[in-house]
PDB file of N, CA and C in Angstrom:
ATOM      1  N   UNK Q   1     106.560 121.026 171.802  1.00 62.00           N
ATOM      2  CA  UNK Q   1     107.113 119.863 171.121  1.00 62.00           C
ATOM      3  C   UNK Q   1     106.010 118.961 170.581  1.00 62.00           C
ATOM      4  N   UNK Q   2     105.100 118.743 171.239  1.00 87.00           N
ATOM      5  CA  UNK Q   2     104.202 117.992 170.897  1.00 87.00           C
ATOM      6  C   UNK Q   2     103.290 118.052 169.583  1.00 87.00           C
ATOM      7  N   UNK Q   3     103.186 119.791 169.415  1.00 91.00           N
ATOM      8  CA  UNK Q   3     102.401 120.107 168.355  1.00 91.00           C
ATOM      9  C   UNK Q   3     103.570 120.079 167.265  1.00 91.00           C
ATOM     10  N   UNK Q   4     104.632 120.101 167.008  1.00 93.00           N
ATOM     11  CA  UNK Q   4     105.145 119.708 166.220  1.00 93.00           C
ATOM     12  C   UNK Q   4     105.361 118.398 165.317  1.00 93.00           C
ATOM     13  N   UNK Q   5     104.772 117.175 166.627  1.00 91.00           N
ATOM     14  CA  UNK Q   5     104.777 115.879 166.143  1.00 91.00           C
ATOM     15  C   UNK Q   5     103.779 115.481 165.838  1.00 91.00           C
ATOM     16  N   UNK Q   6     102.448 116.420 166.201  1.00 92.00           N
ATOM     17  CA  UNK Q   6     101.309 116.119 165.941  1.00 92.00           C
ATOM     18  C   UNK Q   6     101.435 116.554 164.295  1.00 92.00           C
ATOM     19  N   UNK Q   7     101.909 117.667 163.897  1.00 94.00           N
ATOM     20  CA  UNK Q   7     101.690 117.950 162.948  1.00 94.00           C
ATOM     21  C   UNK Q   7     102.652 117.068 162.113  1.00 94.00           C
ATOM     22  N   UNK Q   8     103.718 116.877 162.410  1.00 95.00           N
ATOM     23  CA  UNK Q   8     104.627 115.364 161.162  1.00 95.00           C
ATOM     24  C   UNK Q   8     103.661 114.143 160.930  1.00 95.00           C
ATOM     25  N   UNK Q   9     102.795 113.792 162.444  1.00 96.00           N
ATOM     26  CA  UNK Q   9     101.925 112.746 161.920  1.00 96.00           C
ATOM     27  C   UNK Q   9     100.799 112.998 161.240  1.00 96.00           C
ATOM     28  N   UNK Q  10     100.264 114.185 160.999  1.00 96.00           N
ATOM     29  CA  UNK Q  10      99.059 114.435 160.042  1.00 96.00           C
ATOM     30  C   UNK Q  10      99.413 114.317 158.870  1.00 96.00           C
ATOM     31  N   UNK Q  11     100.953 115.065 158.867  1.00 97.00           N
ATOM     32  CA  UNK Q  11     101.189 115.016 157.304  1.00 97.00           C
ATOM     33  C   UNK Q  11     101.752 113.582 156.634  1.00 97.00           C
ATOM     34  N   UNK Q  12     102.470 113.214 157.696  1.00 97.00           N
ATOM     35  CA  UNK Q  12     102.094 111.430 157.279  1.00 97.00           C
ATOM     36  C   UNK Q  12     101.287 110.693 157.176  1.00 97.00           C
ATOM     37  N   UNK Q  13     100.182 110.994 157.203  1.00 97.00           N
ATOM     38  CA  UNK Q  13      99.462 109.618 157.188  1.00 97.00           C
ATOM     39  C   UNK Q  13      98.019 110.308 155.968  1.00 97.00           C
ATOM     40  N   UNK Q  14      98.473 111.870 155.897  1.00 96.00           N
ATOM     41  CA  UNK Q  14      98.017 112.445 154.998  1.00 96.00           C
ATOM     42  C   UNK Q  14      98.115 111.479 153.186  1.00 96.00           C
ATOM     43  N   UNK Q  15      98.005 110.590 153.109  1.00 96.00           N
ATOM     44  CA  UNK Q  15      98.208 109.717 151.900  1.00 96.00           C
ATOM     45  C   UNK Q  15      97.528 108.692 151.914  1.00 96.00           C
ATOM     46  N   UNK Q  16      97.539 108.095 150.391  1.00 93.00           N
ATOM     47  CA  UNK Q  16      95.861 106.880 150.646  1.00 93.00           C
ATOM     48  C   UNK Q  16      97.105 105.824 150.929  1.00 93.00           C
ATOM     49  N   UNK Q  17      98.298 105.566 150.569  1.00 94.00           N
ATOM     50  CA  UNK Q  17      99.005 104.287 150.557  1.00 94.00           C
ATOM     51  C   UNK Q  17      99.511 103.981 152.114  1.00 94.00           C
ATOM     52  N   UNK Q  18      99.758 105.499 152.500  1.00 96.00           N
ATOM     53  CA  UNK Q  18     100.249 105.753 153.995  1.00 96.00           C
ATOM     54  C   UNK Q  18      98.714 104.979 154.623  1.00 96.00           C
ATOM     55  N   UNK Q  19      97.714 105.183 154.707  1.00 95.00           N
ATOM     56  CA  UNK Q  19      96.732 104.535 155.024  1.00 95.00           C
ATOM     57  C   UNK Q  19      96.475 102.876 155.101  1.00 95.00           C
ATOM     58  N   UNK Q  20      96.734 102.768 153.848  1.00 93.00           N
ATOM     59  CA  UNK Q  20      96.620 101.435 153.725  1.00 93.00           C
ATOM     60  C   UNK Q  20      97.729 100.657 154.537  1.00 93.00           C
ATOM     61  N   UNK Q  21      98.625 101.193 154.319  1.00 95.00           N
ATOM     62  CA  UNK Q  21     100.110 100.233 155.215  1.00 95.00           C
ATOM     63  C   UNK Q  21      99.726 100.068 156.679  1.00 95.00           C
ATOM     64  N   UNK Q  22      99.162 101.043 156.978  1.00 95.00           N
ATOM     65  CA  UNK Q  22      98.649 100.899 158.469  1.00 95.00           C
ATOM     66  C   UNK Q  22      97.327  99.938 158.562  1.00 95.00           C
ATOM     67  N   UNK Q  23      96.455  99.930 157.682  1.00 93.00           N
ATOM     68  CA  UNK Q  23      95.557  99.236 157.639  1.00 93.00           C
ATOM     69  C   UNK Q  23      96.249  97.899 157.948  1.00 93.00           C
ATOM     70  N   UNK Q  24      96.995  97.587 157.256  1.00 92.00           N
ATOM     71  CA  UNK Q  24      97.623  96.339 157.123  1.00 92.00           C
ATOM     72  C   UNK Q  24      98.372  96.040 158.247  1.00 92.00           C
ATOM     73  N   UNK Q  25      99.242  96.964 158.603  1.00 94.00           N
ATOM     74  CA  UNK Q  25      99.808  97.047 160.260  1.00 94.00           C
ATOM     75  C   UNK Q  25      98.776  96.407 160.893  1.00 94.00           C
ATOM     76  N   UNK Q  26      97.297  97.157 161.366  1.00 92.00           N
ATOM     77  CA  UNK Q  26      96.427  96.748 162.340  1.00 92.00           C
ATOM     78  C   UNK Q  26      96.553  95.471 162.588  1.00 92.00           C
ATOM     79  N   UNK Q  27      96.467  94.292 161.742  1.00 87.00           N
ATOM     80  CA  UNK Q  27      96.523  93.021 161.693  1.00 87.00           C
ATOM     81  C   UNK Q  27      97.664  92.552 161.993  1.00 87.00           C
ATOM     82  N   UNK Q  28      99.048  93.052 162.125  1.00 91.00           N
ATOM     83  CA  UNK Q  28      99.908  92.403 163.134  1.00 91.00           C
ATOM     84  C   UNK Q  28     101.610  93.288 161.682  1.00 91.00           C
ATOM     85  N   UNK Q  29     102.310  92.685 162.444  1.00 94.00           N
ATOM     86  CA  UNK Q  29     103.275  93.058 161.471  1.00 94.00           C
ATOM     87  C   UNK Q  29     103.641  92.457 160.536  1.00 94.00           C
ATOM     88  N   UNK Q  30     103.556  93.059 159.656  1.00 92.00           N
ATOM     89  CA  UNK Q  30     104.038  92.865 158.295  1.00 92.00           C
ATOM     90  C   UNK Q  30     105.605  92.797 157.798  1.00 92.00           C
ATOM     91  N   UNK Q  31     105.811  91.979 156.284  1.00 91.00           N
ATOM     92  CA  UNK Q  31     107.412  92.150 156.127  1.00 91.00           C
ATOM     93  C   UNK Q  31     107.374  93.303 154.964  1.00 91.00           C
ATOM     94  N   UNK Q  32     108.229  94.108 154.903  1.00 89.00           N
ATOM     95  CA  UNK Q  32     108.339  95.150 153.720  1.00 89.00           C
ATOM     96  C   UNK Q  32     108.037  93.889 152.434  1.00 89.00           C
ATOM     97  N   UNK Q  33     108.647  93.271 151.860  1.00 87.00           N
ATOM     98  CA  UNK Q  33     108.503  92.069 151.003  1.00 87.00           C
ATOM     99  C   UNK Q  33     106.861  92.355 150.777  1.00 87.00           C
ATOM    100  N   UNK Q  34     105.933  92.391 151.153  1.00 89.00           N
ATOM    101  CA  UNK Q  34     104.219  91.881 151.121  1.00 89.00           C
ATOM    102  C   UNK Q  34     103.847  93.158 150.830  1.00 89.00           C
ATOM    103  N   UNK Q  35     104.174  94.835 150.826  1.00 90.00           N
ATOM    104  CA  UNK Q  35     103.651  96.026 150.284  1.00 90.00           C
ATOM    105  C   UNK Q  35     103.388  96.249 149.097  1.00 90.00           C
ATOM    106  N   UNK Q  36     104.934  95.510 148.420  1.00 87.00           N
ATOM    107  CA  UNK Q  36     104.533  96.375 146.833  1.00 87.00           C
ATOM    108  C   UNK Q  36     103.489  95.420 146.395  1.00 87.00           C
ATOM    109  N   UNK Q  37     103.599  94.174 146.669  1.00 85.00           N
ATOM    110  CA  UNK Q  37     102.378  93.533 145.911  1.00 85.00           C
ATOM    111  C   UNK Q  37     101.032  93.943 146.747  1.00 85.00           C
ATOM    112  N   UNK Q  38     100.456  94.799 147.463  1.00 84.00           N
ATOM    113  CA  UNK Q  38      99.467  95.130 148.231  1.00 84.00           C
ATOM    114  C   UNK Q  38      99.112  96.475 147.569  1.00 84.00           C
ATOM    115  N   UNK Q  39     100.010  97.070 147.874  1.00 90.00           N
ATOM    116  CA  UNK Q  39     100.096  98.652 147.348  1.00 90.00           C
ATOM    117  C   UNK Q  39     100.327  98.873 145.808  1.00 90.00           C
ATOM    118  N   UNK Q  40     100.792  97.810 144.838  1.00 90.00           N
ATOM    119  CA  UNK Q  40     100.894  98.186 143.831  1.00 90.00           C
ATOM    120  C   UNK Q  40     101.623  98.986 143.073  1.00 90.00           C
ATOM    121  N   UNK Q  41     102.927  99.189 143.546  1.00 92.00           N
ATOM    122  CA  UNK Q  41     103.532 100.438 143.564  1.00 92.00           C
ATOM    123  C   UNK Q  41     105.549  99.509 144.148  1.00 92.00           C
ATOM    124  N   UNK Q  42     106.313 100.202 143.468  1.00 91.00           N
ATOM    125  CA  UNK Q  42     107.456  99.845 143.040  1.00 91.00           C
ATOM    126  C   UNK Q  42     108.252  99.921 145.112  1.00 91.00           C
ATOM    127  N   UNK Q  43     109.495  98.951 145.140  1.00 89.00           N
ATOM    128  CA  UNK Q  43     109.611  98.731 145.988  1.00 89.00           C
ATOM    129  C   UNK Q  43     110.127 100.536 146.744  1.00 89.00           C
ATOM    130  N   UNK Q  44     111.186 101.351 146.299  1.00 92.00           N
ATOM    131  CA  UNK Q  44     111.099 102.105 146.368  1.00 92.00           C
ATOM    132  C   UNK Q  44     110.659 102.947 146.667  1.00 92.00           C
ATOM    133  N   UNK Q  45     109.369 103.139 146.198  1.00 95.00           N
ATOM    134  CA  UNK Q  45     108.164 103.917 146.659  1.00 95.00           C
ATOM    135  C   UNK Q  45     107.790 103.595 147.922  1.00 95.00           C
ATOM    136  N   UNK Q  46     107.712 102.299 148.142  1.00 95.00           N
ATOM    137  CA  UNK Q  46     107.556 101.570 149.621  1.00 95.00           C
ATOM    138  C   UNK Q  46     108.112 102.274 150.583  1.00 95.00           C
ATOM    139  N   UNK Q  47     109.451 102.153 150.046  1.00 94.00           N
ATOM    140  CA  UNK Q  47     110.090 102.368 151.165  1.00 94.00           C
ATOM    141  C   UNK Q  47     110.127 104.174 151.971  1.00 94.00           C
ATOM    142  N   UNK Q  48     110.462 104.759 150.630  1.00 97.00           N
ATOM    143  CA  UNK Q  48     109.416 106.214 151.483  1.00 97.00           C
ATOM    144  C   UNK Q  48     108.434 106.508 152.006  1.00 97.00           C
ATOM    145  N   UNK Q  49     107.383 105.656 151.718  1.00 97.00           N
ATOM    146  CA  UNK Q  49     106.204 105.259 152.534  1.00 97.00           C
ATOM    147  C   UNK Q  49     106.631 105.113 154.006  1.00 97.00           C
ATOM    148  N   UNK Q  50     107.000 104.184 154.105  1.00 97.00           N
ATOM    149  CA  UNK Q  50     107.874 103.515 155.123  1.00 97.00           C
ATOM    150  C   UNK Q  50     108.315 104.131 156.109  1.00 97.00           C
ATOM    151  N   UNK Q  51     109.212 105.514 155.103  1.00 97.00           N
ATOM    152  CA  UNK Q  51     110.374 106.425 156.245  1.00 97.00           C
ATOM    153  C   UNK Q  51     109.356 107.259 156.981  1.00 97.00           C
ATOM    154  N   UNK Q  52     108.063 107.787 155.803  1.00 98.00           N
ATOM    155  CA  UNK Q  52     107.741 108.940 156.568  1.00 98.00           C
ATOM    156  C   UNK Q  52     106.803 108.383 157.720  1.00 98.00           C
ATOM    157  N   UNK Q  53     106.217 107.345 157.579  1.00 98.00           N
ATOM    158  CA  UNK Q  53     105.481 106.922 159.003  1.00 98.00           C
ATOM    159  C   UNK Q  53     106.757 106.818 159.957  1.00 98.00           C
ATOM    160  N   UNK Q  54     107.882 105.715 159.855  1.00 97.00           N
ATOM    161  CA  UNK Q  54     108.991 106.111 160.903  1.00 97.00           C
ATOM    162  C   UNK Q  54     109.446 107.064 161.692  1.00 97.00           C
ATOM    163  N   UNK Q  55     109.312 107.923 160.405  1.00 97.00           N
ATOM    164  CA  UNK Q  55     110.234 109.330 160.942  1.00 97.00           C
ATOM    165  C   UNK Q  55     109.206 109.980 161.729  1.00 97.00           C
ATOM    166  N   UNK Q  56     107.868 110.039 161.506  1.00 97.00           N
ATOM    167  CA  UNK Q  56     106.561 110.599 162.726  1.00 97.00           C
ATOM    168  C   UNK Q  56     106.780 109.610 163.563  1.00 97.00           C
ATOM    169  N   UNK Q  57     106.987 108.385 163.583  1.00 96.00           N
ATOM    170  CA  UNK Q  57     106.819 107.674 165.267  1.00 96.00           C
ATOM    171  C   UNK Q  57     105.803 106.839 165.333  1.00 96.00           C
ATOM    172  N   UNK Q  58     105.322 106.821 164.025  1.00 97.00           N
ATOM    173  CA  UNK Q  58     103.715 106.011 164.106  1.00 97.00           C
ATOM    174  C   UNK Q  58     104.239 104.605 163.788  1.00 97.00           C
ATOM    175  N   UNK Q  59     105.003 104.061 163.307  1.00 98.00           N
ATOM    176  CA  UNK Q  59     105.391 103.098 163.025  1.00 98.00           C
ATOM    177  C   UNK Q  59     107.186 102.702 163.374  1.00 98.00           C
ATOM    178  N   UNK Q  60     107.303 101.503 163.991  1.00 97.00           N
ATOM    179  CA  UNK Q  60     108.627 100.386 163.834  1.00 97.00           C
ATOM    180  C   UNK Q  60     108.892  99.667 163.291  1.00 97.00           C
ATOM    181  N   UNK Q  61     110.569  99.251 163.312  1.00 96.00           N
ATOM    182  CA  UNK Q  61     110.624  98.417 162.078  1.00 96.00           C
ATOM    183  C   UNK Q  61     111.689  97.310 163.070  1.00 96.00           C
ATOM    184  N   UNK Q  62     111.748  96.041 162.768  1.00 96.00           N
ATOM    185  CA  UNK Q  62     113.286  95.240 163.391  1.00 96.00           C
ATOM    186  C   UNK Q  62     113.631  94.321 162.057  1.00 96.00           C
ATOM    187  N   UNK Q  63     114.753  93.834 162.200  1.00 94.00           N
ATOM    188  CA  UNK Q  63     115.142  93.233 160.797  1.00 94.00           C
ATOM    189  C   UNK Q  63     115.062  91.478 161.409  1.00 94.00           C
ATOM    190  N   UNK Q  64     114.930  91.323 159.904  1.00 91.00           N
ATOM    191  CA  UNK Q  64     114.702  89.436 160.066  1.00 91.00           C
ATOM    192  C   UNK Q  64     115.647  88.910 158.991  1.00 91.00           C
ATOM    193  N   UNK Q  65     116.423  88.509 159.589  1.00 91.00           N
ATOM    194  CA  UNK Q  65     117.132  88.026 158.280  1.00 91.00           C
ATOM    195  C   UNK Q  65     117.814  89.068 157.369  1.00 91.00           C
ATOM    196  N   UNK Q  66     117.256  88.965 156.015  1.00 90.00           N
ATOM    197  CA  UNK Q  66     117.501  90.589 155.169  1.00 90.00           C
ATOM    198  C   UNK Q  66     116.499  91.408 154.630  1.00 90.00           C
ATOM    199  N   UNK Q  67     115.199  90.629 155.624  1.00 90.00           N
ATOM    200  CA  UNK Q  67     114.192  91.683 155.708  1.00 90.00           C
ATOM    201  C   UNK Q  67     113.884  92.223 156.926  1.00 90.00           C
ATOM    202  N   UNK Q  68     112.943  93.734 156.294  1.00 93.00           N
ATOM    203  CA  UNK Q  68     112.548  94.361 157.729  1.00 93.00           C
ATOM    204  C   UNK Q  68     110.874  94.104 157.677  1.00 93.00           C
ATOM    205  N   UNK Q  69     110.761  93.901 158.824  1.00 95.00           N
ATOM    206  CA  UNK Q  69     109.251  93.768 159.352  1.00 95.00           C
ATOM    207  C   UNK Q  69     108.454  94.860 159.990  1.00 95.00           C
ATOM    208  N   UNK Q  70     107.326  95.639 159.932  1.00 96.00           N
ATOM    209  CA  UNK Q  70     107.353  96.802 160.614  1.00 96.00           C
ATOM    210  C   UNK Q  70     105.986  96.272 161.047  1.00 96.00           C
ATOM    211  N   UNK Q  71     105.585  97.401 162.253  1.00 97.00           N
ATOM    212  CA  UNK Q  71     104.393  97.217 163.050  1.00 97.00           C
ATOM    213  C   UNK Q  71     104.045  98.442 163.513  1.00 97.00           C
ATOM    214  N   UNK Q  72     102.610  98.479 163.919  1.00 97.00           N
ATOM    215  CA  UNK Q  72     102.208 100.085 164.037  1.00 97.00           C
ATOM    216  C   UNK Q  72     102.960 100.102 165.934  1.00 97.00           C
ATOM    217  N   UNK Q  73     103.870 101.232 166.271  1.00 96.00           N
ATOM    218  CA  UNK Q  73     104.477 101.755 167.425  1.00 96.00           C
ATOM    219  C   UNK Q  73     103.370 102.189 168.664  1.00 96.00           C
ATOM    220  N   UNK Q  74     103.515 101.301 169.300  1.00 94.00           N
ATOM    221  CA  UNK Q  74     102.794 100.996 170.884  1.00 94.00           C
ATOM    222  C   UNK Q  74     102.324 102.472 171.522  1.00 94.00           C
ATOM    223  N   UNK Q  75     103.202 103.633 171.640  1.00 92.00           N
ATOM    224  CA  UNK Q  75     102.677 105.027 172.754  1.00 92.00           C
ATOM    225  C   UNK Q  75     102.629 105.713 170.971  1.00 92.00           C
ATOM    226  N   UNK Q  76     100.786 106.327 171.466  1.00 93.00           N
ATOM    227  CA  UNK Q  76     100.968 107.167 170.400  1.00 93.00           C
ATOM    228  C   UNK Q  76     100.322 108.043 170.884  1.00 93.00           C
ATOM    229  N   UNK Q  77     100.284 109.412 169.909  1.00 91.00           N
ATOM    230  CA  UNK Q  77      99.578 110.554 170.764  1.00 91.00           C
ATOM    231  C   UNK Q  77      98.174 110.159 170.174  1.00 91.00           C
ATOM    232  N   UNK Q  78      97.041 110.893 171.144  1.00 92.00           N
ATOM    233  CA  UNK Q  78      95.883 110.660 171.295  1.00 92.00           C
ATOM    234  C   UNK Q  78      95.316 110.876 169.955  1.00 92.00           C
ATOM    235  N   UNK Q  79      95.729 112.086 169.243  1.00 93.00           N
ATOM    236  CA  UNK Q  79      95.261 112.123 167.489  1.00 93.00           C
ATOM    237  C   UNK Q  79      95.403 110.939 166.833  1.00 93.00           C
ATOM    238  N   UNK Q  80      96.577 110.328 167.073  1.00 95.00           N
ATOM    239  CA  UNK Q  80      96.680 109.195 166.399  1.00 95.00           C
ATOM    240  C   UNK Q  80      96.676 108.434 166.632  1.00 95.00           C
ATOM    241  N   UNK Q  81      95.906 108.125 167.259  1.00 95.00           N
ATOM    242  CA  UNK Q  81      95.257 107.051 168.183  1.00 95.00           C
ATOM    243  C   UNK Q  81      93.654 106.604 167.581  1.00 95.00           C
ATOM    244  N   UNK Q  82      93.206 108.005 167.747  1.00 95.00           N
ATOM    245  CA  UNK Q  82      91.910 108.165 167.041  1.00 95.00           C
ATOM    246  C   UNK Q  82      91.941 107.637 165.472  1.00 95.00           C
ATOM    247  N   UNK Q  83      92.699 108.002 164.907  1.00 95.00           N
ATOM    248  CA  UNK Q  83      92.942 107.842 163.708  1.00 95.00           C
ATOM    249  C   UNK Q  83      93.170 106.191 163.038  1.00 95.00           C
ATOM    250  N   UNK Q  84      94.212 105.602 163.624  1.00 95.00           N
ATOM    251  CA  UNK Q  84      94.562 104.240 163.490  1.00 95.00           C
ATOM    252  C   UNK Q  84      92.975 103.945 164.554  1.00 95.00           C
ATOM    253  N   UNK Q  85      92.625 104.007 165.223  1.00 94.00           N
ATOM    254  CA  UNK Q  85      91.260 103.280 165.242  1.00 94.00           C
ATOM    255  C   UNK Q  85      90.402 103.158 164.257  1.00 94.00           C
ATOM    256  N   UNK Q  86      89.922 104.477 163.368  1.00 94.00           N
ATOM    257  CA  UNK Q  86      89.092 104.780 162.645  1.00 94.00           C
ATOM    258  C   UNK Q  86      89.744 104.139 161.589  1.00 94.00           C
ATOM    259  N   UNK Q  87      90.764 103.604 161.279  1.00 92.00           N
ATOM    260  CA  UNK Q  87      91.415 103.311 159.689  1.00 92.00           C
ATOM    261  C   UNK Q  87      90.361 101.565 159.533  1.00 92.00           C
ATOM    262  N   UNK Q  88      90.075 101.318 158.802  1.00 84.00           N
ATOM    263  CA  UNK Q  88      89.641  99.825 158.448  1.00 84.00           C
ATOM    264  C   UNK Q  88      90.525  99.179 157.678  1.00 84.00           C
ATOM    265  N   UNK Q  89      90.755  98.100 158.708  1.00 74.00           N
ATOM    266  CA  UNK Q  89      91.309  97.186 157.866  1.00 74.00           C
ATOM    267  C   UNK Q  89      91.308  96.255 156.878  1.00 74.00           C
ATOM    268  N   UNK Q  90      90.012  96.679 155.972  1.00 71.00           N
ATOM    269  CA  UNK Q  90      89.426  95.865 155.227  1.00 71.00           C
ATOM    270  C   UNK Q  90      89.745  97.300 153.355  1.00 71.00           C
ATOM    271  N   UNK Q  91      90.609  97.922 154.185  1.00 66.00           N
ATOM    272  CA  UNK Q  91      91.110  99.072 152.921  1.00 66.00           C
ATOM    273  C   UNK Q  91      92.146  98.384 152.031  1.00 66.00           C
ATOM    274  N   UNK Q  92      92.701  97.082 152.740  1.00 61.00           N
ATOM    275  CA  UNK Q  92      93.929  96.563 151.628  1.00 61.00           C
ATOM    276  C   UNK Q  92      93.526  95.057 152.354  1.00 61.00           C
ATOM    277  N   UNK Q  93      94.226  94.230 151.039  1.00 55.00           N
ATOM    278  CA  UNK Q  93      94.050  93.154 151.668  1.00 55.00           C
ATOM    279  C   UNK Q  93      95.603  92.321 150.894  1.00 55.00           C
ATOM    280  N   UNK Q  94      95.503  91.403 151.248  1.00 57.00           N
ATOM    281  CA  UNK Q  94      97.035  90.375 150.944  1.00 57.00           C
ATOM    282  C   UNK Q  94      97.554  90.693 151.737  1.00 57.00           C
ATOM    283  N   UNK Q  95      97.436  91.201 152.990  1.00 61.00           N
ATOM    284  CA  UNK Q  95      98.837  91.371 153.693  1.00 61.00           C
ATOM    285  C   UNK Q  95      99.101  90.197 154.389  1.00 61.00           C
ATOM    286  N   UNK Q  96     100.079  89.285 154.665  1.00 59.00           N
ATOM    287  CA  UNK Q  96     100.762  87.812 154.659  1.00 59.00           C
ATOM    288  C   UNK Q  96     101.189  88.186 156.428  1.00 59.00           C
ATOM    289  N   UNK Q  97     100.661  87.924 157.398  1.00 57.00           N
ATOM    290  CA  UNK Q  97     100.860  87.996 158.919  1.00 57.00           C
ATOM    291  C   UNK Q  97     101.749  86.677 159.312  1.00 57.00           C
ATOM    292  N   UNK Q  98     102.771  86.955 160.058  1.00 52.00           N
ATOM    293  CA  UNK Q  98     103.382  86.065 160.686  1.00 52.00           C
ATOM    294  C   UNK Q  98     103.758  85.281 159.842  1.00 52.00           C
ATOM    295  N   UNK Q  99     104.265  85.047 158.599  1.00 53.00           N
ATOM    296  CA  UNK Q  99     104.712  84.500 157.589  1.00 53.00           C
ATOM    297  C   UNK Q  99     106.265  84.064 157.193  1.00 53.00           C
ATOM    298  N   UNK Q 100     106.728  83.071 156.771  1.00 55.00           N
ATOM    299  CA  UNK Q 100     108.214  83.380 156.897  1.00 55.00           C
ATOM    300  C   UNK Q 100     108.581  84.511 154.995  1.00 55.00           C
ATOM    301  N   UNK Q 101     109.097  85.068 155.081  1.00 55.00           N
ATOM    302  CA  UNK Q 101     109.881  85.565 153.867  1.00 55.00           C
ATOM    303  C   UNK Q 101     110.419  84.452 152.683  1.00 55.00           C
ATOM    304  N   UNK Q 102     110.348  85.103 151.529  1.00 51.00           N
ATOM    305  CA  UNK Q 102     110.777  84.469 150.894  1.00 51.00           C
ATOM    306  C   UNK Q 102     112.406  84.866 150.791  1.00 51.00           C
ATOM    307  N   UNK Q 103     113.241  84.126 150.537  1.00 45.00           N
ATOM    308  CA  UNK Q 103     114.952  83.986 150.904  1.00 45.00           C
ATOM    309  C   UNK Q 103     115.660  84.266 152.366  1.00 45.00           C
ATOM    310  N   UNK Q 104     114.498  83.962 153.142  1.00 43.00           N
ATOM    311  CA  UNK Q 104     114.924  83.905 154.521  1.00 43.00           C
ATOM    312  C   UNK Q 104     115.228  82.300 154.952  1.00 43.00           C
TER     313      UNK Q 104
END
């Protein structure tokens, strides 16, 4: 089982944007709202971004209002562990920490 999830999270995070979102994670959680203007890239796109870190486990999400906020997920396997260490968080920047939303 394990090598199966090892391998969903390689292929997730296999991407430069998948990278960066986590970069941005490192620094605390973020609201979906603060990506596309980070990432550059249509909300949409975000949001598949989004699923496929979810759907590996590398990332959570809870809702605020009628936004969702996500954060990098607490037990991870040791690959990705290594990995989100090695990511710098100085790969994206604007990401808005602890912030309220706009139409919240």
């Amino acid at each position: 089982m394990e090598i199966e999830l090892i391998e969903k999270q390689l292929k997730a995070v296999a991407d430069a944007n998948r990278l960066k979102i986590l970069a941005c994670l490192k620094k605390g959680e973020v609201c979906v709202c603060d990506f596309t203007d980070v990432l550059g890239i249509s909300q949409p796109a975000v949001s598949q971004h989004l699923r496929k870190l979810k759907e590996a486990g590398i990332i959570t999400e809870r809702k605020v209002g009628t936004w969702k906020h996500y954060r990098i997920q607490e037990n991870q396997t040791t690959i990705m562990q290594g990995i989100i260490a090695s990511i710098n968080e100085e790969w994206t920047c604007g990401c808005k920490i602890d912030r309220e939303c706009v139409g919240d």
